Amino acid sequence: MSVEVKNGLDIKKTIRELIKQHGTERAELIPIMQKINAAFGYISSEAIEELAILMNLPTNQIFTVATFYRMLSTEPRGKHVIQFCESAPCHVAGGRQVWLALQEALGIKSGQTSQDNKWTLLTTSCLGACGIGPVLVIDQDIYGNVQPQQVKNILSRYE
Amino acid sequence: MKAVRSMVLVSSDAESIALGANEVFSAFQQKIQDYGLSDEISISFISDIGHNSAAPLVIIYPEAVIYGPVKPDDVLDIVEEHLDKGHIVERKLVPAHELSEHLAWLSSRKGTLPAENRIVLKNVGLIDPENIEDYIALDGYQALGTVLGKTPAETIGIIKDSGLRGRGGAGFPTGLKWSFVAKTHIDKKYVVCNADESEPGTFKDRLVLEGDPHAIIEAMAIAAYAVGADEGYVYIRGEYGLAIERMKVAIKQAREYGLLGKNIFSSKFSFDLHVHAGAGAYICGEETALIESIEGKRGEPRSRPPYPTTFGLWGKPTLVNNVETLANIPAIIRNGADWYRSIGTPSSPGTKVYTILGNVNVTGLIEVPMGITLREVITIYAKGMKGGTFKMAQTGGSSGSIIPANLQDTPMDFDSFKTASVSLGSGALLICNQEICVVDLAKVLLNFFRFESCGKCNPCRIGCQKSFEILSNIAEGIGTLQDLEDLQMMADQLYELSNCGLGQTAGSPLKDILTYFHAEVESHIRLKVCPADTCPMSGKTIYQVGQEVKITREQGA
Amino acid sequence: MPTIKSLDDLTRIREEVLKKQELITTSGKTEIIVGMGTVGRATGTQEILTAILSYIEEHNLGNVIVRQTGDMGLDSFEPVIQVILPGKERVTYGKLNPEIVKSILSNHVIGGKIIEEFKVER
Ligand SMILES: Cc1cc2nc3c(=O)[nH]c(=O)nc-3n(C[C@H](O)[C@H](O)[C@H](O)COP(=O)(O)O)c2cc1C
Ligand code: FES
């Protein structure tokens, strides 16, 4: 059986560590999944099974929670995740043009991951930075007042 | 520091500037300083308020009088007579017949003061949020110390008397809510700070969390003492990484200083706080969904009653308050209920934090007394429209109302807005010019709702999706007149049948565009014209009942 | 670490802090306050902060204190800093870049002359 390893991390070992830190109370499920998501980029079915055993919860319970929240993913994502704010304030500030430029520059559409696994493009709801809209987030970096012609330059900062 | 009692506004359109508005402004600054009035009088430029034969104009609140034309030499008289002694300088008033029509709105604003008055944001942008000493230096934790010398009932009494109403959207009286939780005879109770702030266009809570986290800790401790709780949660949306970090730092510091933990201020009262980071779901701002989410479940709203005040987190009585609501508490305790009531309007005391967004020259955030009008926000703070004239504004975030130009003079307080069937909501003000198409805007809003609907109840899940599809069809140029009726029906049913506030308010932008902008929606359908030239149908070929129709901008015109 | 056990303790600590802060002003120190909220960071206050610190180091300015604060709500003016010369009013500057910041440091912080062009009047 192959064990999932990312950044030198073994998923099962990581989960056991997390359970040791957090305990097995139901309330700890989301905090634990947030950490798994941060470390592995997504929550694999292997991770869900392991969590189910250690937290003594049915897998479907864990799965429904994992799929409910936008910041948790059950699918692998590219090396860099781009989130584009599609809420009204950013839209009114000229978001559509930036969105088109972004899709063109990446050659992918919303929800897709690029062939080389470098980028995943997602839309998101308001990020609370609307005073400087249009806003996009790459990994943890927030970019505000984005103009369509800046998109290529911003992307080029990422390896 | 004294409270601001007057506001001086100097016109700043090109004509006024050419006629010396800058010099007038400096003269006011100088003279106000000379008279030692700097703390009591605020002075700003006002954006272009249209052509006037008496430029530059000077408007003074709360008397709402207009002087003009004002020369630097006149300033001394105005400061001495009007601002210092309180007599209006009749000879400099603009004669009524010269006041152009577009300034008529001002006369209805007598007695109001639209000047910034920071209570909630008092320390934000001034103190170092990661240093508890900065907060203590500005009277921090004094309110908590004082409250612990009173009874819980007395504390609730002060909050009730202040007239504070919840700032999370619904405007529920805060003191009353506290008394519901206090009344329950159960040992374990919780207080929860709702910092999920996901309403598009709203970031006021973020500023408080990032800029003044100790104010929230102090307020939650006061609330906990008043209702009899010993444990609390701050539920911060997961996207607010910096706010989460700063809140954790602040909690750690408060514990070190003994301001959280056992026997606070050597009293019998013990209280501790946890931070819970959200994982990305708008619906978790709804208080029962938020509670489910803390419990480790999907954030689906519960049916009510029972309300959280009796059956909340893990079935225990739970007080849920918004960040902005809580940020008012320490100031009310320190300065008293009467002081609070002296600000704002009688039925909505205090201030409101607004976020100003959209097609305006200056975006950002202001805190002003309840009852300011949209027009005042645009002219005084947003410094006027950008790229076109005012068409509409959306107040209160996505679930708020879309209001047309003729409602821009409605005072923004809970009751006036209710009378006008407008939602004040979260205080987001998205201001749109003529370039913005109502169909396009409604499409973006419904896209948000169909995405964020938790899917638990059918009317909301299906209603949001269906409305979005209809709007898309209209935008594509394949809408029918039946669609208008269907949209209206959707809006009504969303309101009547949905389980929680998300679905109930999702239809309000629909209802508003059909009420105020019916003609514009209809032109998309009948004439295949998007007057703002935004919708995808412009310049496209479509097929309708077997017949090819080329849609151009001029069609039907 | 002082533990606060009574209102008197709180008042004492408050007075100590105020004294400390007053000492800063009376000792002729200039304060520069950098807006480090989410929007501040998104518009580049990190670069601004670096520029300020390296300028201070290059010019050996011993009497300047640099602090951070949250966003002020001046979104369209971000990045924003505030400068307080000893005993003077707080001046807020907006729409900054490292170059402008350098000129604020040399003209205002060292030279005492406010640069009106970048001042934010609210
Ligand atoms: C869909 C939905 C989203 C909401 N989002 C928020 C929110 O982000 N923040 C908030 O404080 N209240 C939100 N509320 C309101 C809360 O349910 C609740 O009324 C509020 O937290 C009570 O606090 P208050 O009495 O201090 O206003 C939301 C309600 C609904 C129906
Ligand atoms: S609308 Fe885009 S960040 Fe708020």
mmCIF file with all atom_site columns, C-alpha atoms in Angstrom, chain B residues 6-164:
data_model
loop_
_atom_site.group_PDB
_atom_site.id
_atom_site.type_symbol
_atom_site.label_atom_id
_atom_site.label_alt_id
_atom_site.label_comp_id
_atom_site.label_asym_id
_atom_site.label_entity_id
_atom_site.label_seq_id
_atom_site.pdbx_PDB_ins_code
_atom_site.Cartn_x
_atom_site.Cartn_y
_atom_site.Cartn_z
_atom_site.occupancy
_atom_site.B_iso_or_equiv
_atom_site.pdbx_formal_charge
_atom_site.auth_seq_id
_atom_site.auth_comp_id
_atom_site.auth_asym_id
_atom_site.auth_atom_id
_atom_site.pdbx_PDB_model_num
ATOM 1   C CA . SER B 1 6   ? -19.905 71.602 14.589  1.00 0.00 ? 6   SER B CA 1
ATOM 2   C CA . MET B 1 7   ? -18.749 70.722 11.148  1.00 0.00 ? 7   MET B CA 1
ATOM 3   C CA . VAL B 1 8   ? -17.461 73.173 8.552   1.00 0.00 ? 8   VAL B CA 1
ATOM 4   C CA . LEU B 1 9   ? -17.487 72.147 4.912   1.00 0.00 ? 9   LEU B CA 1
ATOM 5   C CA . VAL B 1 10  ? -15.831 74.152 2.148   1.00 0.00 ? 10  VAL B CA 1
ATOM 6   C CA . SER B 1 11  ? -16.829 73.555 -1.472  1.00 0.00 ? 11  SER B CA 1
ATOM 7   C CA . SER B 1 12  ? -14.014 72.270 -3.648  1.00 0.00 ? 12  SER B CA 1
ATOM 8   C CA . ASP B 1 13  ? -15.262 72.157 -7.226  1.00 0.00 ? 13  ASP B CA 1
ATOM 9   C CA . ALA B 1 14  ? -12.996 73.731 -9.860  1.00 0.00 ? 14  ALA B CA 1
ATOM 10  C CA . GLU B 1 15  ? -14.901 76.993 -9.721  1.00 0.00 ? 15  GLU B CA 1
ATOM 11  C CA . SER B 1 16  ? -14.597 77.255 -5.947  1.00 0.00 ? 16  SER B CA 1
ATOM 12  C CA . ILE B 1 17  ? -10.910 76.429 -6.049  1.00 0.00 ? 17  ILE B CA 1
ATOM 13  C CA . ALA B 1 18  ? -10.358 79.081 -8.702  1.00 0.00 ? 18  ALA B CA 1
ATOM 14  C CA . LEU B 1 19  ? -12.170 81.571 -6.494  1.00 0.00 ? 19  LEU B CA 1
ATOM 15  C CA . GLY B 1 20  ? -10.004 80.812 -3.481  1.00 0.00 ? 20  GLY B CA 1
ATOM 16  C CA . ALA B 1 21  ? -11.530 77.815 -1.666  1.00 0.00 ? 21  ALA B CA 1
ATOM 17  C CA . ASN B 1 22  ? -8.086  76.574 -0.603  1.00 0.00 ? 22  ASN B CA 1
ATOM 18  C CA . GLU B 1 23  ? -7.292  79.892 1.036   1.00 0.00 ? 23  GLU B CA 1
ATOM 19  C CA . VAL B 1 24  ? -10.672 79.877 2.773   1.00 0.00 ? 24  VAL B CA 1
ATOM 20  C CA . PHE B 1 25  ? -9.994  76.367 4.049   1.00 0.00 ? 25  PHE B CA 1
ATOM 21  C CA . SER B 1 26  ? -6.590  77.334 5.473   1.00 0.00 ? 26  SER B CA 1
ATOM 22  C CA . ALA B 1 27  ? -8.077  80.456 7.018   1.00 0.00 ? 27  ALA B CA 1
ATOM 23  C CA . PHE B 1 28  ? -10.685 78.338 8.811   1.00 0.00 ? 28  PHE B CA 1
ATOM 24  C CA . GLN B 1 29  ? -8.027  75.938 10.050  1.00 0.00 ? 29  GLN B CA 1
ATOM 25  C CA . GLN B 1 30  ? -5.968  78.817 11.391  1.00 0.00 ? 30  GLN B CA 1
ATOM 26  C CA . LYS B 1 31  ? -8.805  80.721 13.025  1.00 0.00 ? 31  LYS B CA 1
ATOM 27  C CA . ILE B 1 32  ? -10.385 77.637 14.572  1.00 0.00 ? 32  ILE B CA 1
ATOM 28  C CA . GLN B 1 33  ? -7.020  76.889 16.105  1.00 0.00 ? 33  GLN B CA 1
ATOM 29  C CA . ASP B 1 34  ? -6.624  80.489 17.296  1.00 0.00 ? 34  ASP B CA 1
ATOM 30  C CA . TYR B 1 35  ? -9.946  80.257 19.094  1.00 0.00 ? 35  TYR B CA 1
ATOM 31  C CA . GLY B 1 36  ? -8.969  76.968 20.707  1.00 0.00 ? 36  GLY B CA 1
ATOM 32  C CA . LEU B 1 37  ? -11.812 75.135 19.006  1.00 0.00 ? 37  LEU B CA 1
ATOM 33  C CA . SER B 1 38  ? -9.829  72.481 17.132  1.00 0.00 ? 38  SER B CA 1
ATOM 34  C CA . ASP B 1 39  ? -11.225 69.639 19.229  1.00 0.00 ? 39  ASP B CA 1
ATOM 35  C CA . GLU B 1 40  ? -14.841 70.711 18.874  1.00 0.00 ? 40  GLU B CA 1
ATOM 36  C CA . ILE B 1 41  ? -15.043 71.631 15.231  1.00 0.00 ? 41  ILE B CA 1
ATOM 37  C CA . SER B 1 42  ? -14.174 69.473 12.291  1.00 0.00 ? 42  SER B CA 1
ATOM 38  C CA . ILE B 1 43  ? -13.377 70.950 8.909   1.00 0.00 ? 43  ILE B CA 1
ATOM 39  C CA . SER B 1 44  ? -13.348 69.268 5.515   1.00 0.00 ? 44  SER B CA 1
ATOM 40  C CA . PHE B 1 45  ? -13.765 69.888 1.858   1.00 0.00 ? 45  PHE B CA 1
ATOM 41  C CA . ILE B 1 46  ? -17.041 68.825 0.304   1.00 0.00 ? 46  ILE B CA 1
ATOM 42  C CA . SER B 1 47  ? -17.068 67.407 -3.204  1.00 0.00 ? 47  SER B CA 1
ATOM 43  C CA . ASP B 1 48  ? -18.595 69.106 -6.209  1.00 0.00 ? 48  ASP B CA 1
ATOM 44  C CA . ILE B 1 49  ? -22.148 70.109 -5.281  1.00 0.00 ? 49  ILE B CA 1
ATOM 45  C CA . GLY B 1 50  ? -23.003 71.648 -8.605  1.00 0.00 ? 50  GLY B CA 1
ATOM 46  C CA . HIS B 1 51  ? -22.725 75.098 -10.072 1.00 0.00 ? 51  HIS B CA 1
ATOM 47  C CA . ASN B 1 52  ? -23.516 77.950 -7.782  1.00 0.00 ? 52  ASN B CA 1
ATOM 48  C CA . SER B 1 53  ? -23.278 81.667 -8.264  1.00 0.00 ? 53  SER B CA 1
ATOM 49  C CA . ALA B 1 54  ? -22.040 82.100 -4.704  1.00 0.00 ? 54  ALA B CA 1
ATOM 50  C CA . ALA B 1 55  ? -18.863 79.946 -4.816  1.00 0.00 ? 55  ALA B CA 1
ATOM 51  C CA . PRO B 1 56  ? -16.926 79.196 -2.734  1.00 0.00 ? 56  PRO B CA 1
ATOM 52  C CA . LEU B 1 57  ? -19.616 77.978 -0.390  1.00 0.00 ? 57  LEU B CA 1
ATOM 53  C CA . VAL B 1 58  ? -19.216 77.183 3.257   1.00 0.00 ? 58  VAL B CA 1
ATOM 54  C CA . ILE B 1 59  ? -21.752 74.859 4.864   1.00 0.00 ? 59  ILE B CA 1
ATOM 55  C CA . ILE B 1 60  ? -21.975 74.605 8.620   1.00 0.00 ? 60  ILE B CA 1
ATOM 56  C CA . TYR B 1 61  ? -23.665 71.783 10.525  1.00 0.00 ? 61  TYR B CA 1
ATOM 57  C CA . PRO B 1 62  ? -25.694 71.270 12.717  1.00 0.00 ? 62  PRO B CA 1
ATOM 58  C CA . GLU B 1 63  ? -27.414 74.510 11.700  1.00 0.00 ? 63  GLU B CA 1
ATOM 59  C CA . ALA B 1 64  ? -27.167 73.422 8.046   1.00 0.00 ? 64  ALA B CA 1
ATOM 60  C CA . VAL B 1 65  ? -26.622 77.008 6.911   1.00 0.00 ? 65  VAL B CA 1
ATOM 61  C CA . ILE B 1 66  ? -24.813 78.003 3.745   1.00 0.00 ? 66  ILE B CA 1
ATOM 62  C CA . TYR B 1 67  ? -22.545 81.001 3.481   1.00 0.00 ? 67  TYR B CA 1
ATOM 63  C CA . GLY B 1 68  ? -21.301 82.316 0.177   1.00 0.00 ? 68  GLY B CA 1
ATOM 64  C CA . PRO B 1 69  ? -19.375 83.623 -1.534  1.00 0.00 ? 69  PRO B CA 1
ATOM 65  C CA . VAL B 1 70  ? -16.855 83.387 1.302   1.00 0.00 ? 70  VAL B CA 1
ATOM 66  C CA . LYS B 1 71  ? -13.523 85.183 1.077   1.00 0.00 ? 71  LYS B CA 1
ATOM 67  C CA . PRO B 1 72  ? -10.622 84.548 3.458   1.00 0.00 ? 72  PRO B CA 1
ATOM 68  C CA . ASP B 1 73  ? -11.421 87.924 5.059   1.00 0.00 ? 73  ASP B CA 1
ATOM 69  C CA . ASP B 1 74  ? -14.916 86.718 6.018   1.00 0.00 ? 74  ASP B CA 1
ATOM 70  C CA . VAL B 1 75  ? -13.601 83.730 7.910   1.00 0.00 ? 75  VAL B CA 1
ATOM 71  C CA . LEU B 1 76  ? -12.779 85.583 11.106  1.00 0.00 ? 76  LEU B CA 1
ATOM 72  C CA . ASP B 1 77  ? -16.390 86.798 11.413  1.00 0.00 ? 77  ASP B CA 1
ATOM 73  C CA . ILE B 1 78  ? -17.834 83.364 10.802  1.00 0.00 ? 78  ILE B CA 1
ATOM 74  C CA . VAL B 1 79  ? -15.536 81.730 13.335  1.00 0.00 ? 79  VAL B CA 1
ATOM 75  C CA . GLU B 1 80  ? -16.062 84.392 15.956  1.00 0.00 ? 80  GLU B CA 1
ATOM 76  C CA . GLU B 1 81  ? -19.789 85.000 15.507  1.00 0.00 ? 81  GLU B CA 1
ATOM 77  C CA . HIS B 1 82  ? -21.067 81.613 14.454  1.00 0.00 ? 82  HIS B CA 1
ATOM 78  C CA . LEU B 1 83  ? -18.683 78.962 15.716  1.00 0.00 ? 83  LEU B CA 1
ATOM 79  C CA . ASP B 1 84  ? -17.627 80.646 18.928  1.00 0.00 ? 84  ASP B CA 1
ATOM 80  C CA . LYS B 1 85  ? -20.705 82.633 19.972  1.00 0.00 ? 85  LYS B CA 1
ATOM 81  C CA . GLY B 1 86  ? -23.392 80.699 18.130  1.00 0.00 ? 86  GLY B CA 1
ATOM 82  C CA . HIS B 1 87  ? -24.948 83.565 16.126  1.00 0.00 ? 87  HIS B CA 1
ATOM 83  C CA . ILE B 1 88  ? -25.569 83.044 12.456  1.00 0.00 ? 88  ILE B CA 1
ATOM 84  C CA . VAL B 1 89  ? -23.835 85.661 10.305  1.00 0.00 ? 89  VAL B CA 1
ATOM 85  C CA . GLU B 1 90  ? -26.901 86.788 8.358   1.00 0.00 ? 90  GLU B CA 1
ATOM 86  C CA . ARG B 1 91  ? -25.106 89.088 5.953   1.00 0.00 ? 91  ARG B CA 1
ATOM 87  C CA . LYS B 1 92  ? -22.991 86.269 4.543   1.00 0.00 ? 92  LYS B CA 1
ATOM 88  C CA . LEU B 1 93  ? -25.836 83.799 4.045   1.00 0.00 ? 93  LEU B CA 1
ATOM 89  C CA . VAL B 1 94  ? -26.531 82.800 0.473   1.00 0.00 ? 94  VAL B CA 1
ATOM 90  C CA . PRO B 1 95  ? -29.951 84.286 -0.359  1.00 0.00 ? 95  PRO B CA 1
ATOM 91  C CA . ALA B 1 96  ? -32.553 81.577 -0.596  1.00 0.00 ? 96  ALA B CA 1
ATOM 92  C CA . HIS B 1 97  ? -33.429 82.370 -4.223  1.00 0.00 ? 97  HIS B CA 1
ATOM 93  C CA . GLU B 1 98  ? -29.820 81.916 -5.264  1.00 0.00 ? 98  GLU B CA 1
ATOM 94  C CA . LEU B 1 99  ? -29.581 78.478 -3.770  1.00 0.00 ? 99  LEU B CA 1
ATOM 95  C CA . SER B 1 100 ? -29.882 76.215 -6.710  1.00 0.00 ? 100 SER B CA 1
ATOM 96  C CA . GLU B 1 101 ? -32.395 73.431 -6.472  1.00 0.00 ? 101 GLU B CA 1
ATOM 97  C CA . HIS B 1 102 ? -29.844 70.728 -5.920  1.00 0.00 ? 102 HIS B CA 1
ATOM 98  C CA . LEU B 1 103 ? -28.929 72.223 -2.566  1.00 0.00 ? 103 LEU B CA 1
ATOM 99  C CA . ALA B 1 104 ? -32.511 72.158 -1.321  1.00 0.00 ? 104 ALA B CA 1
ATOM 100 C CA . TRP B 1 105 ? -31.881 68.852 0.502   1.00 0.00 ? 105 TRP B CA 1
ATOM 101 C CA . LEU B 1 106 ? -29.668 70.664 2.968   1.00 0.00 ? 106 LEU B CA 1
ATOM 102 C CA . SER B 1 107 ? -32.541 72.512 4.586   1.00 0.00 ? 107 SER B CA 1
ATOM 103 C CA . SER B 1 108 ? -33.976 69.224 5.838   1.00 0.00 ? 108 SER B CA 1
ATOM 104 C CA . ARG B 1 109 ? -30.731 68.424 7.619   1.00 0.00 ? 109 ARG B CA 1
ATOM 105 C CA . LYS B 1 110 ? -30.975 71.075 10.333  1.00 0.00 ? 110 LYS B CA 1
ATOM 106 C CA . GLY B 1 111 ? -29.945 69.741 13.704  1.00 0.00 ? 111 GLY B CA 1
ATOM 107 C CA . THR B 1 112 ? -27.880 66.840 12.402  1.00 0.00 ? 112 THR B CA 1
ATOM 108 C CA . LEU B 1 113 ? -24.137 66.503 12.632  1.00 0.00 ? 113 LEU B CA 1
ATOM 109 C CA . PRO B 1 114 ? -22.584 64.232 10.033  1.00 0.00 ? 114 PRO B CA 1
ATOM 110 C CA . ALA B 1 115 ? -19.094 64.609 11.483  1.00 0.00 ? 115 ALA B CA 1
ATOM 111 C CA . GLU B 1 116 ? -17.000 61.536 12.239  1.00 0.00 ? 116 GLU B CA 1
ATOM 112 C CA . ASN B 1 117 ? -17.314 60.441 15.832  1.00 0.00 ? 117 ASN B CA 1
ATOM 113 C CA . ARG B 1 118 ? -15.176 57.438 16.571  1.00 0.00 ? 118 ARG B CA 1
ATOM 114 C CA . ILE B 1 119 ? -16.380 55.251 19.439  1.00 0.00 ? 119 ILE B CA 1
ATOM 115 C CA . VAL B 1 120 ? -16.015 51.787 17.995  1.00 0.00 ? 120 VAL B CA 1
ATOM 116 C CA . LEU B 1 121 ? -12.903 52.769 16.075  1.00 0.00 ? 121 LEU B CA 1
ATOM 117 C CA . LYS B 1 122 ? -11.532 55.060 18.771  1.00 0.00 ? 122 LYS B CA 1
ATOM 118 C CA . ASN B 1 123 ? -8.173  53.312 19.018  1.00 0.00 ? 123 ASN B CA 1
ATOM 119 C CA . VAL B 1 124 ? -8.069  51.726 15.589  1.00 0.00 ? 124 VAL B CA 1
ATOM 120 C CA . GLY B 1 125 ? -5.223  53.042 13.500  1.00 0.00 ? 125 GLY B CA 1
ATOM 121 C CA . LEU B 1 126 ? -3.640  54.734 16.486  1.00 0.00 ? 126 LEU B CA 1
ATOM 122 C CA . ILE B 1 127 ? -2.502  52.081 18.935  1.00 0.00 ? 127 ILE B CA 1
ATOM 123 C CA . ASP B 1 128 ? -0.258  49.087 18.525  1.00 0.00 ? 128 ASP B CA 1
ATOM 124 C CA . PRO B 1 129 ? -2.741  46.190 18.596  1.00 0.00 ? 129 PRO B CA 1
ATOM 125 C CA . GLU B 1 130 ? -0.075  43.773 19.751  1.00 0.00 ? 130 GLU B CA 1
ATOM 126 C CA . ASN B 1 131 ? 0.740   45.763 22.853  1.00 0.00 ? 131 ASN B CA 1
ATOM 127 C CA . ILE B 1 132 ? -1.751  45.583 25.700  1.00 0.00 ? 132 ILE B CA 1
ATOM 128 C CA . GLU B 1 133 ? -0.138  48.608 27.348  1.00 0.00 ? 133 GLU B CA 1
ATOM 129 C CA . ASP B 1 134 ? -1.245  50.840 24.493  1.00 0.00 ? 134 ASP B CA 1
ATOM 130 C CA . TYR B 1 135 ? -4.821  49.801 25.190  1.00 0.00 ? 135 TYR B CA 1
ATOM 131 C CA . ILE B 1 136 ? -4.490  50.237 28.944  1.00 0.00 ? 136 ILE B CA 1
ATOM 132 C CA . ALA B 1 137 ? -3.051  53.724 28.462  1.00 0.00 ? 137 ALA B CA 1
ATOM 133 C CA . LEU B 1 138 ? -6.267  54.712 26.685  1.00 0.00 ? 138 LEU B CA 1
ATOM 134 C CA . ASP B 1 139 ? -8.520  53.655 29.599  1.00 0.00 ? 139 ASP B CA 1
ATOM 135 C CA . GLY B 1 140 ? -8.556  50.005 28.555  1.00 0.00 ? 140 GLY B CA 1
ATOM 136 C CA . TYR B 1 141 ? -10.017 47.450 30.969  1.00 0.00 ? 141 TYR B CA 1
ATOM 137 C CA . GLN B 1 142 ? -11.297 50.209 33.219  1.00 0.00 ? 142 GLN B CA 1
ATOM 138 C CA . ALA B 1 143 ? -14.875 49.425 32.248  1.00 0.00 ? 143 ALA B CA 1
ATOM 139 C CA . LEU B 1 144 ? -14.363 45.775 33.192  1.00 0.00 ? 144 LEU B CA 1
ATOM 140 C CA . GLY B 1 145 ? -12.934 46.751 36.562  1.00 0.00 ? 145 GLY B CA 1
ATOM 141 C CA . THR B 1 146 ? -15.852 49.094 37.190  1.00 0.00 ? 146 THR B CA 1
ATOM 142 C CA . VAL B 1 147 ? -18.484 46.557 36.172  1.00 0.00 ? 147 VAL B CA 1
ATOM 143 C CA . LEU B 1 148 ? -17.116 43.958 38.570  1.00 0.00 ? 148 LEU B CA 1
ATOM 144 C CA . GLY B 1 149 ? -18.023 46.363 41.357  1.00 0.00 ? 149 GLY B CA 1
ATOM 145 C CA . LYS B 1 150 ? -21.646 46.428 40.187  1.00 0.00 ? 150 LYS B CA 1
ATOM 146 C CA . THR B 1 151 ? -24.227 43.671 40.028  1.00 0.00 ? 151 THR B CA 1
ATOM 147 C CA . PRO B 1 152 ? -24.895 41.892 36.733  1.00 0.00 ? 152 PRO B CA 1
ATOM 148 C CA . ALA B 1 153 ? -28.404 43.366 36.755  1.00 0.00 ? 153 ALA B CA 1
ATOM 149 C CA . GLU B 1 154 ? -27.038 46.891 37.092  1.00 0.00 ? 154 GLU B CA 1
ATOM 150 C CA . THR B 1 155 ? -24.698 46.237 34.186  1.00 0.00 ? 155 THR B CA 1
ATOM 151 C CA . ILE B 1 156 ? -27.509 45.013 31.968  1.00 0.00 ? 156 ILE B CA 1
ATOM 152 C CA . GLY B 1 157 ? -29.501 48.061 33.090  1.00 0.00 ? 157 GLY B CA 1
ATOM 153 C CA . ILE B 1 158 ? -26.827 50.401 31.727  1.00 0.00 ? 158 ILE B CA 1
ATOM 154 C CA . ILE B 1 159 ? -26.766 48.639 28.368  1.00 0.00 ? 159 ILE B CA 1
ATOM 155 C CA . LYS B 1 160 ? -30.562 48.682 28.193  1.00 0.00 ? 160 LYS B CA 1
ATOM 156 C CA . ASP B 1 161 ? -30.670 52.392 29.039  1.00 0.00 ? 161 ASP B CA 1
ATOM 157 C CA . SER B 1 162 ? -28.074 53.183 26.405  1.00 0.00 ? 162 SER B CA 1
ATOM 158 C CA . GLY B 1 163 ? -30.464 51.952 23.719  1.00 0.00 ? 163 GLY B CA 1
ATOM 159 C CA . LEU B 1 164 ? -27.659 50.059 21.960  1.00 0.00 ? 164 LEU B CA 1
#
